[in-house]
Tab-separated table of C-alpha atoms and ligand atoms in Angstrom:
chain	number	residue	atom	x	y	z
A	1	UNK	CA	-40.504	-25.970	4.109
A	2	UNK	CA	-36.691	-28.510	4.430
A	3	UNK	CA	-37.344	-31.573	4.643
A	4	UNK	CA	-34.772	-33.930	4.712
A	5	UNK	CA	-35.998	-37.121	2.979
A	6	UNK	CA	-33.293	-39.094	1.316
A	7	UNK	CA	-35.257	-38.264	-1.851
A	8	UNK	CA	-33.616	-34.569	-1.590
A	9	UNK	CA	-30.513	-35.427	-0.721
A	10	UNK	CA	-29.176	-35.069	-4.548
A	11	UNK	CA	-30.425	-31.493	-4.007
A	12	UNK	CA	-29.166	-30.765	-1.090
A	13	UNK	CA	-25.967	-32.101	-2.766
A	14	UNK	CA	-26.171	-29.712	-5.907
A	15	UNK	CA	-27.499	-26.573	-3.645
A	16	UNK	CA	-24.200	-27.211	-1.469
A	17	UNK	CA	-21.905	-26.748	-4.965
A	18	UNK	CA	-23.231	-23.690	-5.892
A	19	UNK	CA	-23.307	-22.204	-2.115
A	20	UNK	CA	-19.807	-23.365	-2.496
A	21	UNK	CA	-18.907	-21.579	-5.552
A	22	UNK	CA	-21.706	-18.649	-5.560
A	23	UNK	CA	-19.782	-16.201	-2.993
A	24	UNK	CA	-16.805	-15.939	-5.729
A	25	UNK	CA	-19.347	-14.531	-7.979
A	26	UNK	CA	-18.759	-10.778	-7.814
A	27	UNK	CA	-21.359	-8.639	-5.589
A	28	UNK	CA	-23.644	-7.379	-9.078
A	29	UNK	CA	-21.446	-5.014	-10.950
A	30	UNK	CA	-23.520	-4.008	-13.815
A	31	UNK	CA	-22.627	-1.473	-17.047
A	32	UNK	CA	-25.604	0.591	-16.650
A	33	UNK	CA	-26.083	0.673	-12.901
A	34	UNK	CA	-25.750	4.120	-12.944
A	35	UNK	CA	-27.709	4.497	-15.483
A	36	UNK	CA	-31.121	5.786	-13.729
A	37	UNK	CA	-29.068	7.422	-10.485
A	38	UNK	CA	-26.685	9.006	-12.201
A	39	UNK	CA	-26.946	8.835	-16.197
A	40	UNK	CA	-23.984	11.889	-16.002
A	41	UNK	CA	-21.220	10.224	-13.665
A	42	UNK	CA	-19.231	8.660	-16.877
A	43	UNK	CA	-19.607	11.990	-18.332
A	44	UNK	CA	-18.595	14.001	-15.646
A	45	UNK	CA	-15.205	11.348	-14.916
A	46	UNK	CA	-13.978	11.238	-18.505
A	47	UNK	CA	-14.539	15.085	-18.639
A	48	UNK	CA	-12.821	15.611	-15.594
A	49	UNK	CA	-9.809	13.358	-16.457
A	50	UNK	CA	-9.484	14.436	-20.059
A	51	UNK	CA	-8.889	18.579	-18.876
A	52	UNK	CA	-6.191	16.402	-15.948
A	53	UNK	CA	-4.131	14.969	-18.591
A	54	UNK	CA	-4.374	18.079	-20.845
A	55	UNK	CA	-2.618	20.195	-17.973
A	56	UNK	CA	-0.566	17.397	-16.739
A	57	UNK	CA	0.787	14.539	-18.709
A	58	UNK	CA	1.659	12.138	-15.939
A	59	UNK	CA	-2.136	12.080	-15.126
A	60	UNK	CA	-2.787	8.888	-17.740
A	61	UNK	CA	0.206	6.426	-16.766
A	62	UNK	CA	-0.628	7.428	-12.903
A	63	UNK	CA	-4.550	6.715	-12.973
A	64	UNK	CA	-3.772	3.420	-14.759
A	65	UNK	CA	-1.402	2.435	-12.686
A	66	UNK	CA	-3.818	3.369	-9.522
A	67	UNK	CA	-6.230	0.694	-10.714
A	68	UNK	CA	-3.956	-1.793	-10.538
A	69	UNK	CA	-2.618	-0.781	-7.101
A	70	UNK	CA	-6.051	-0.694	-5.741
A	71	UNK	CA	-7.553	-3.903	-7.088
A	72	UNK	CA	-4.231	-6.222	-6.081
A	73	UNK	CA	-4.521	-5.405	-2.673
A	74	UNK	CA	-8.436	-5.811	-0.359
A	75	UNK	CA	-9.444	-6.083	-4.585
A	76	UNK	CA	-10.510	-2.764	-6.040
A	77	UNK	CA	-12.427	-1.223	-2.693
A	78	UNK	CA	-10.920	2.234	-3.240
A	79	UNK	CA	-8.519	1.673	-0.492
A	80	UNK	CA	-5.746	3.038	-1.858
A	81	UNK	CA	-7.112	6.447	-1.580
A	82	UNK	CA	-7.341	6.525	1.997
A	83	UNK	CA	-5.222	8.673	3.693
A	84	UNK	CA	-3.340	7.747	6.457
A	85	UNK	CA	-5.314	8.721	10.085
A	86	UNK	CA	-3.713	8.723	14.333
A	87	UNK	CA	-2.527	5.478	14.559
A	88	UNK	CA	-3.353	3.884	11.155
A	89	UNK	CA	-0.494	3.928	8.046
A	90	UNK	CA	-2.306	4.146	5.091
A	91	UNK	CA	-0.843	2.043	1.723
A	92	UNK	CA	-0.496	5.302	-0.015
A	93	UNK	CA	2.021	5.623	2.565
A	94	UNK	CA	3.048	2.110	1.915
A	95	UNK	CA	6.797	1.663	0.805
A	96	UNK	CA	6.350	0.983	-3.109
A	97	UNK	CA	4.417	4.142	-2.496
A	98	UNK	CA	6.702	5.666	-5.403
A	99	UNK	CA	4.496	6.637	-8.259
A	100	UNK	CA	1.334	6.682	-6.778
A	101	UNK	CA	0.141	10.609	-7.554
A	102	UNK	CA	-2.242	12.230	-8.792
A	103	UNK	CA	-5.034	11.427	-6.318
A	104	UNK	CA	-6.102	14.950	-6.597
A	105	UNK	CA	-8.229	13.766	-10.312
A	106	UNK	CA	-10.240	11.516	-8.327
A	107	UNK	CA	-11.173	13.975	-5.645
A	108	UNK	CA	-12.190	15.881	-8.304
A	109	UNK	CA	-13.766	13.445	-10.232
A	110	UNK	CA	-15.873	12.534	-6.994
A	111	UNK	CA	-16.738	16.627	-5.774
A	112	UNK	CA	-18.503	16.927	-8.362
A	113	UNK	CA	-20.399	13.636	-8.955
A	114	UNK	CA	-21.301	14.837	-5.042
A	115	UNK	CA	-22.844	17.935	-5.879
A	116	UNK	CA	-24.879	16.075	-8.968
A	117	UNK	CA	-25.297	13.302	-7.193
A	118	UNK	CA	-24.681	12.678	-3.781
A	119	UNK	CA	-23.859	9.648	-2.197
A	120	UNK	CA	-24.317	7.417	-5.034
A	121	UNK	CA	-21.001	6.975	-7.056
A	122	UNK	CA	-17.939	4.890	-4.911
A	123	UNK	CA	-15.153	5.709	-5.102
A	124	UNK	CA	-13.547	2.570	-6.681
A	125	UNK	CA	-15.853	3.433	-9.419
A	126	UNK	CA	-14.273	5.994	-10.284
A	127	UNK	CA	-11.443	4.688	-10.171
A	128	UNK	CA	-12.140	2.027	-12.479
A	129	UNK	CA	-13.828	3.900	-15.211
A	130	UNK	CA	-10.832	7.055	-14.947
A	131	UNK	CA	-8.616	3.516	-15.700
A	132	UNK	CA	-10.524	3.023	-18.404
A	133	UNK	CA	-10.732	6.288	-20.384
A	134	UNK	CA	-6.482	7.467	-20.232
A	135	UNK	CA	-6.034	4.194	-21.836
A	136	UNK	CA	-8.867	5.132	-24.367
A	137	UNK	CA	-7.731	8.978	-24.286
A	138	UNK	CA	-4.064	7.682	-25.294
A	139	UNK	CA	-5.240	6.079	-28.478
A	140	UNK	CA	-5.951	2.304	-26.488
A	141	UNK	CA	-8.998	0.636	-25.971
A	142	UNK	CA	-12.629	1.612	-24.990
A	143	UNK	CA	-14.729	-0.819	-22.962
A	144	UNK	CA	-17.795	-0.786	-21.211
A	145	UNK	CA	-16.633	-1.048	-17.075
A	146	UNK	CA	-19.171	-2.766	-14.784
A	147	UNK	CA	-19.635	-0.465	-11.904
A	148	UNK	CA	-21.693	-0.978	-8.941
A	149	UNK	CA	-18.239	-1.572	-6.549
A	150	UNK	CA	-18.427	-0.730	-3.074
A	151	UNK	CA	-15.359	1.013	-1.136
A	152	UNK	CA	-13.574	-0.494	1.707
A	153	UNK	CA	-13.205	0.717	5.115
A	154	UNK	CA	-9.428	-0.758	5.722
A	155	UNK	CA	-6.524	0.562	4.657
A	156	UNK	CA	-2.805	-0.760	5.388
A	157	UNK	CA	0.637	0.012	4.286
A	158	UNK	CA	1.490	-3.082	5.485
A	159	UNK	CA	0.064	-4.858	2.789
A	160	UNK	CA	1.319	-2.974	-0.804
A	161	UNK	CA	3.874	-5.777	0.044
A	162	UNK	CA	1.663	-8.408	-1.618
A	163	UNK	CA	2.027	-6.017	-4.640
A	164	UNK	CA	4.670	-8.135	-7.204
A	165	UNK	CA	7.797	-6.322	-6.987
A	166	UNK	CA	10.176	-5.352	-10.612
A	167	UNK	CA	12.222	-8.550	-9.510
A	168	UNK	CA	9.726	-11.067	-10.046
A	169	UNK	CA	10.515	-13.954	-12.792
A	170	UNK	CA	7.428	-15.337	-14.203
A	171	UNK	CA	6.584	-18.103	-11.473
A	172	UNK	CA	6.144	-15.163	-8.806
A	173	UNK	CA	3.860	-13.610	-11.547
A	174	UNK	CA	1.888	-15.985	-12.546
A	175	UNK	CA	1.512	-16.470	-8.696
A	176	UNK	CA	1.058	-13.104	-7.550
A	177	UNK	CA	-1.874	-12.509	-10.780
A	178	UNK	CA	-3.144	-16.518	-9.881
A	179	UNK	CA	-4.016	-15.302	-6.146
A	180	UNK	CA	-6.341	-12.607	-7.884
A	181	UNK	CA	-8.115	-15.584	-10.396
A	182	UNK	CA	-6.122	-13.375	-12.996
A	183	UNK	CA	-4.499	-15.839	-15.542
A	184	UNK	CA	-1.499	-16.006	-17.495
A	185	UNK	CA	-3.102	-14.147	-20.892
A	186	UNK	CA	-4.214	-11.601	-18.127
A	187	UNK	CA	-0.544	-11.044	-16.855
A	188	UNK	CA	1.004	-10.667	-20.335
A	189	UNK	CA	-2.206	-8.093	-21.077
A	190	UNK	CA	-1.844	-6.292	-18.561
A	191	UNK	CA	1.481	-5.839	-18.107
A	192	UNK	CA	0.805	-4.196	-21.408
A	193	UNK	CA	-0.051	-1.254	-18.622
A	194	UNK	CA	3.582	-0.139	-18.942
A	195	UNK	CA	2.952	1.405	-22.532
A	196	UNK	CA	2.356	4.056	-20.592
A	197	UNK	CA	4.585	5.667	-18.060
A	198	UNK	CA	7.851	6.281	-16.621
A	199	UNK	CA	9.892	4.102	-13.976
A	200	UNK	CA	12.037	5.310	-10.869
A	201	UNK	CA	15.655	4.259	-11.002
A	202	UNK	CA	15.555	2.446	-7.451
A	203	UNK	CA	12.701	0.234	-9.870
A	204	UNK	CA	15.646	-1.493	-12.115
A	205	UNK	CA	18.722	-0.238	-11.363
A	206	UNK	CA	19.695	-3.252	-10.035
A	207	UNK	CA	19.880	-5.022	-13.610
A	208	UNK	CA	22.646	-2.264	-14.328
A	209	UNK	CA	25.445	-2.869	-11.839
A	210	UNK	CA	26.427	-5.847	-10.441
A	211	UNK	CA	23.288	-7.644	-11.632
A	212	UNK	CA	24.614	-11.161	-10.131
A	213	UNK	CA	28.220	-13.486	-9.499
A	214	UNK	CA	28.577	-13.794	-13.335
A	215	UNK	CA	26.956	-10.392	-14.899
A	216	UNK	CA	27.141	-7.554	-13.903
A	217	UNK	CA	24.198	-6.139	-15.953
A	218	UNK	CA	21.233	-8.667	-16.497
A	219	UNK	CA	22.284	-10.606	-19.265
A	220	UNK	CA	18.933	-9.756	-20.894
A	221	UNK	CA	18.739	-6.886	-21.216
A	222	UNK	CA	19.729	-5.080	-24.360
A	223	UNK	CA	23.616	-3.489	-23.977
A	224	UNK	CA	22.533	0.029	-25.506
A	225	UNK	CA	19.413	0.377	-22.788
A	226	UNK	CA	21.859	-0.684	-20.327
A	227	UNK	CA	24.569	2.407	-20.714
A	228	UNK	CA	21.467	4.636	-21.540
A	229	UNK	CA	20.028	3.421	-18.466
A	230	UNK	CA	23.061	3.635	-17.149
A	231	UNK	CA	23.109	7.784	-17.558
A	232	UNK	CA	20.431	8.033	-17.049
A	233	UNK	CA	20.676	6.410	-13.249
A	234	UNK	CA	24.516	7.445	-12.508
A	235	UNK	CA	26.433	5.831	-9.476
A	236	UNK	CA	25.515	7.667	-6.501
A	237	UNK	CA	22.420	9.532	-8.119
A	238	UNK	CA	21.467	13.162	-6.477
A	239	UNK	CA	18.253	13.062	-7.981
A	240	UNK	CA	15.741	11.394	-6.537
A	241	UNK	CA	13.145	12.212	-9.688
A	242	UNK	CA	15.536	10.211	-12.173
A	243	UNK	CA	14.402	7.540	-14.267
A	244	UNK	CA	13.277	6.483	-17.543
A	245	UNK	CA	10.103	6.003	-19.895
A	246	UNK	CA	8.976	2.531	-20.051
A	247	UNK	CA	9.297	2.736	-24.236
A	248	UNK	CA	9.504	4.937	-26.579
A	249	UNK	CA	6.396	5.797	-27.403
A	250	UNK	CA	5.347	6.930	-23.303
A	251	UNK	CA	2.452	8.506	-23.812
A	252	UNK	CA	0.465	6.340	-26.012
A	253	UNK	CA	-1.305	3.560	-25.406
A	254	UNK	CA	0.051	1.317	-28.074
A	255	UNK	CA	1.686	-2.792	-28.792
A	256	UNK	CA	5.227	-1.018	-28.785
A	257	UNK	CA	6.169	-2.190	-25.201
A	258	UNK	CA	5.974	-5.785	-26.452
A	259	UNK	CA	8.290	-4.958	-29.164
A	260	UNK	CA	10.672	-3.525	-27.119
A	261	UNK	CA	10.535	-6.931	-24.668
A	262	UNK	CA	11.101	-9.240	-28.233
A	263	UNK	CA	14.582	-6.337	-28.386
A	264	UNK	CA	15.529	-6.728	-24.952
A	265	UNK	CA	14.367	-3.115	-23.807
A	266	UNK	CA	11.801	-4.402	-21.192
A	267	UNK	CA	12.734	-1.544	-18.591
A	268	UNK	CA	12.120	-4.156	-15.577
A	269	UNK	CA	13.410	-8.087	-14.905
A	270	UNK	CA	9.237	-8.951	-14.747
A	271	UNK	CA	8.020	-7.324	-17.961
A	272	UNK	CA	12.241	-8.776	-20.004
A	273	UNK	CA	11.393	-11.880	-17.652
A	274	UNK	CA	7.520	-12.576	-19.810
A	275	UNK	CA	10.200	-12.724	-23.188
A	276	UNK	CA	12.470	-15.480	-21.282
A	277	UNK	CA	10.080	-17.707	-20.456
A	278	UNK	CA	7.704	-20.520	-22.895
A	279	UNK	CA	4.375	-20.311	-21.008
A	280	UNK	CA	4.554	-16.374	-21.866
A	281	UNK	CA	6.305	-15.365	-24.489
A	282	UNK	CA	4.130	-16.805	-27.224
A	283	UNK	CA	1.189	-14.196	-25.676
A	284	UNK	CA	3.950	-11.105	-25.863
A	285	UNK	CA	4.629	-12.680	-29.172
A	286	UNK	CA	1.125	-12.796	-30.786
A	287	UNK	CA	0.754	-9.251	-28.606
A	288	UNK	CA	3.605	-7.669	-30.845
A	289	UNK	CA	2.491	-8.296	-34.330
A	290	UNK	CA	-1.495	-7.744	-33.800
A	291	UNK	CA	-2.053	-4.558	-31.447
A	292	UNK	CA	-6.016	-5.231	-32.179
A	293	UNK	CA	-5.041	-8.821	-30.581
A	294	UNK	CA	-3.472	-6.484	-27.766
A	295	UNK	CA	-6.121	-4.242	-27.356
A	296	UNK	CA	-9.631	-6.594	-27.109
A	297	UNK	CA	-7.632	-8.550	-24.405
A	298	UNK	CA	-6.220	-5.589	-22.616
A	299	UNK	CA	-9.971	-4.303	-22.389
A	300	UNK	CA	-11.138	-8.304	-21.683
A	301	UNK	CA	-8.416	-8.285	-18.785
A	302	UNK	CA	-9.053	-4.406	-17.243
A	303	UNK	CA	-12.629	-5.828	-17.222
A	304	UNK	CA	-11.213	-8.836	-15.023
A	305	UNK	CA	-9.449	-6.709	-12.640
A	306	UNK	CA	-12.222	-4.507	-12.204
A	307	UNK	CA	-13.883	-7.786	-10.503
A	308	UNK	CA	-10.687	-8.635	-8.060
A	309	UNK	CA	-12.058	-8.907	-4.431
A	310	UNK	CA	-15.338	-6.582	-4.691
A	311	UNK	CA	-16.920	-6.617	-1.884
A	312	UNK	CA	-20.523	-5.595	-1.162
A	313	UNK	CA	-20.541	-4.702	2.694
A	314	UNK	CA	-18.740	-1.775	1.864
A	315	UNK	CA	-20.536	1.600	1.696
A	316	UNK	CA	-20.175	4.792	-1.366
A	317	UNK	CA	-17.889	6.914	0.580
A	318	UNK	CA	-18.576	11.534	0.026
A	319	UNK	CA	-14.593	11.777	0.446
A	320	UNK	CA	-12.395	9.287	-1.232
A	321	UNK	CA	-9.743	10.162	1.130
A	322	UNK	CA	-12.011	9.662	4.304
A	323	UNK	CA	-14.127	6.643	5.487
A	324	UNK	CA	-17.220	8.480	6.307
B	401	LIG	C1	3.027	-7.484	-13.894
B	401	LIG	C2	3.525	-7.246	-12.498
B	401	LIG	C3	4.367	-5.227	-12.407
B	401	LIG	C4	5.169	-5.076	-11.620
B	401	LIG	C5	6.264	-5.699	-11.440
B	401	LIG	C6	4.785	-3.600	-12.070
B	401	LIG	C7	5.956	-2.821	-11.177
B	401	LIG	C8	5.570	-1.271	-11.334
B	401	LIG	C9	6.939	-0.437	-11.231
B	401	LIG	C10	8.034	-0.769	-10.302
B	401	LIG	C11	6.591	0.942	-11.744
B	401	LIG	C12	7.491	2.316	-11.355
B	401	LIG	C13	7.732	2.577	-9.512
B	401	LIG	C14	8.454	4.245	-10.251
B	401	LIG	O1	9.675	3.293	-9.821
B	401	LIG	O2	8.282	5.118	-10.168
B	401	LIG	C15	6.089	1.011	-12.496
B	401	LIG	C16	4.362	1.716	-13.541
B	401	LIG	C17	3.370	1.358	-13.521
B	401	LIG	N1	2.901	0.781	-13.766
B	401	LIG	FE1	2.808	-1.477	-13.437
B	401	LIG	N2	3.428	-3.149	-11.782
B	401	LIG	C18	3.318	-4.343	-12.567
B	401	LIG	C19	2.016	-3.904	-13.496
B	401	LIG	C20	0.927	-3.301	-13.893
B	401	LIG	C21	-0.438	-3.440	-14.245
B	401	LIG	C22	-1.021	-4.686	-14.331
B	401	LIG	C23	-0.329	-1.863	-15.134
B	401	LIG	C24	-2.134	-1.490	-15.637
B	401	LIG	C25	-2.972	-2.643	-15.928
B	401	LIG	C26	0.598	-1.159	-14.851
B	401	LIG	C27	0.424	0.255	-14.740
B	401	LIG	C28	2.286	0.963	-14.861
B	401	LIG	C29	2.045	2.249	-14.900
B	401	LIG	C30	0.858	3.121	-15.822
B	401	LIG	C31	3.114	2.524	-14.169
B	401	LIG	C32	3.492	3.953	-14.618
B	401	LIG	C33	3.499	5.154	-13.763
B	401	LIG	C34	3.896	6.201	-13.993
B	401	LIG	O3	4.568	6.866	-15.095
B	401	LIG	O4	4.449	6.872	-12.784
B	401	LIG	N3	1.624	-1.638	-13.861
B	401	LIG	N4	5.061	-0.482	-11.898
B	402	LIG	C1	4.777	7.908	0.436
B	402	LIG	O1	5.211	7.812	1.781
B	402	LIG	C2	5.617	8.448	2.202
B	402	LIG	C3	5.640	7.769	3.687
B	402	LIG	O2	5.918	6.727	4.255
B	402	LIG	C4	5.102	9.881	2.571
B	402	LIG	O3	5.797	10.662	2.798
B	402	LIG	C5	4.447	10.208	0.983
B	402	LIG	O4	3.730	10.720	1.321
B	402	LIG	C6	3.594	8.911	0.587
B	402	LIG	N1	3.492	9.765	-0.943
B	402	LIG	C7	2.589	9.235	-1.252
B	402	LIG	C8	2.009	9.812	-3.048
B	402	LIG	O5	1.383	9.366	-1.021
B	403	LIG	C1	11.658	-17.556	-9.205
B	403	LIG	O1	12.222	-16.769	-8.339
B	403	LIG	C2	11.533	-18.193	-6.861
B	403	LIG	C3	12.629	-16.808	-5.590
B	403	LIG	O2	13.312	-15.871	-5.841
B	403	LIG	C4	12.807	-18.907	-6.803
B	403	LIG	O3	13.077	-19.591	-5.918
B	403	LIG	C5	12.443	-20.112	-8.163
B	403	LIG	O4	13.436	-20.883	-8.692
B	403	LIG	C6	12.360	-18.687	-9.608
B	403	LIG	N1	12.008	-19.405	-10.258
B	403	LIG	C7	12.186	-19.625	-11.678
B	403	LIG	C8	11.484	-20.353	-12.588
B	403	LIG	O5	13.401	-19.163	-12.311
B	404	LIG	C1	28.789	-6.769	-6.109
B	404	LIG	O1	28.218	-7.125	-5.004
B	404	LIG	C2	29.103	-8.489	-3.986
B	404	LIG	C3	28.186	-9.085	-3.788
B	404	LIG	O2	27.092	-8.894	-3.878
B	404	LIG	C4	29.544	-7.590	-3.431
B	404	LIG	O3	30.389	-8.116	-2.060
B	404	LIG	C5	30.597	-6.140	-4.134
B	404	LIG	O4	30.968	-5.007	-2.568
B	404	LIG	C6	29.402	-5.513	-4.904
B	404	LIG	N1	30.360	-4.587	-5.811
B	404	LIG	C7	30.123	-3.763	-6.280
B	404	LIG	C8	30.685	-2.615	-6.715
B	404	LIG	O5	29.018	-3.169	-5.622
B	405	LIG	C1	8.808	-25.089	-21.462
B	405	LIG	O1	10.225	-25.523	-21.798
B	405	LIG	C2	10.816	-26.456	-20.904
B	405	LIG	C3	12.055	-26.713	-20.820
B	405	LIG	O2	12.402	-26.202	-21.556
B	405	LIG	C4	10.054	-27.662	-21.430
B	405	LIG	O3	10.102	-28.663	-20.516
B	405	LIG	C5	8.179	-27.438	-21.381
B	405	LIG	O4	7.311	-28.388	-21.927
B	405	LIG	C6	8.213	-26.282	-22.126
B	405	LIG	N1	6.460	-25.942	-22.357
B	405	LIG	C7	6.032	-25.499	-23.278
B	405	LIG	C8	3.987	-24.710	-22.405
B	405	LIG	O5	6.175	-25.251	-23.898
């Protein structure tokens, strides 16, 4: 079969180029992945997410963040769901786990899926579908989630250091997203996920006092917002649950986040920096002007985020908190 005559050399070169490029192409994610094996999968997940969100309005933001966190560490492989074991501290017990919660919703959906179509739907796909559903039920866009991810077997607290920090500048954010194959537009659109949810004081209080040698308050922060946040986050602070909602419509998925940024009202340095840097400012402005554009780009970037580091040699976990 292999005939290495001089004539085949150009073909081999082409073949080699492809073998270098192909491993990048994502396993075999597909919008209809479960249509034969578990046609009810998305309906079961949607109903579970919906009823949980009605009982607890914090659920949508938490499930959206869960997907981001999962995909940024080891790819979208449900590593964020694994519990620590004797001898292994898992991601969810790593330092920036302060807002990781609502795992029970994923467990609940998984239990129902195991009852309906055992050993079929991965935890990684449940997280991706749930993230889409919470956006849609909060008034945001709908998109087809590609499925077929496998669940990983490894989760390490030490790796959460690779999440971007709320103090990052645009260069650091570009690098962090770029490492996962995500570009400038993805960075700005996905940051719009901060239209939902809440942050604890610890994630932004360095902007409120003694910010730098020259400025007590971060000069990129609107002064009224700074005064308000100082009241919500007094020093010393007895309430470890204190914090603030990201934008004034924090349970509605809309483009208000971008209008707030233009008014200097981003809560994190990493949010506000998007306005201060000319590589990202125009995207912020166009999303602030046009909500439909933001919705389309957010959906497209969520699909890309869902492709990050998808693995082929994983498993279909039976319980999302433990490897099989
Ligand atoms: C650009 C880099 C990002 C940074 C630096 C960042 C940082 C953070 C931090 C520090 C918190 C608050 C933790 C706390 O104090 O409770 C948070 C919350 C949140 N993040 Fe991000 N994040 C980023 C990107 C994203 C992306 C891409 C998404 C989803 C598309 C997202 C969705 C959320 C949501 C929904 C919350 C609120 C969670 C809740 O209310 O419980 N974030 N983020
Ligand atoms: C966060 O990590 C701490 C220990 O590092 C742990 O006690 C806590 O349960 C974790 N929180 C979540 C939501 O897993
Ligand atoms: C961003 O932060 C890094 C690390 O602190 C620093 O080296 C770099 O100069 C900063 N870049 C910009 C454009 O501010
Ligand atoms: C402000 O920061 C400086 C230098 O980092 C430090 O010496 C000083 O004690 C800080 N002041 C307050 C009020 O925390
Ligand atoms: C951004 O601004 C810098 C100077 O502040 C300039 O050199 C650069 O060309 C600008 N880049 C873009 C993309 O506008």
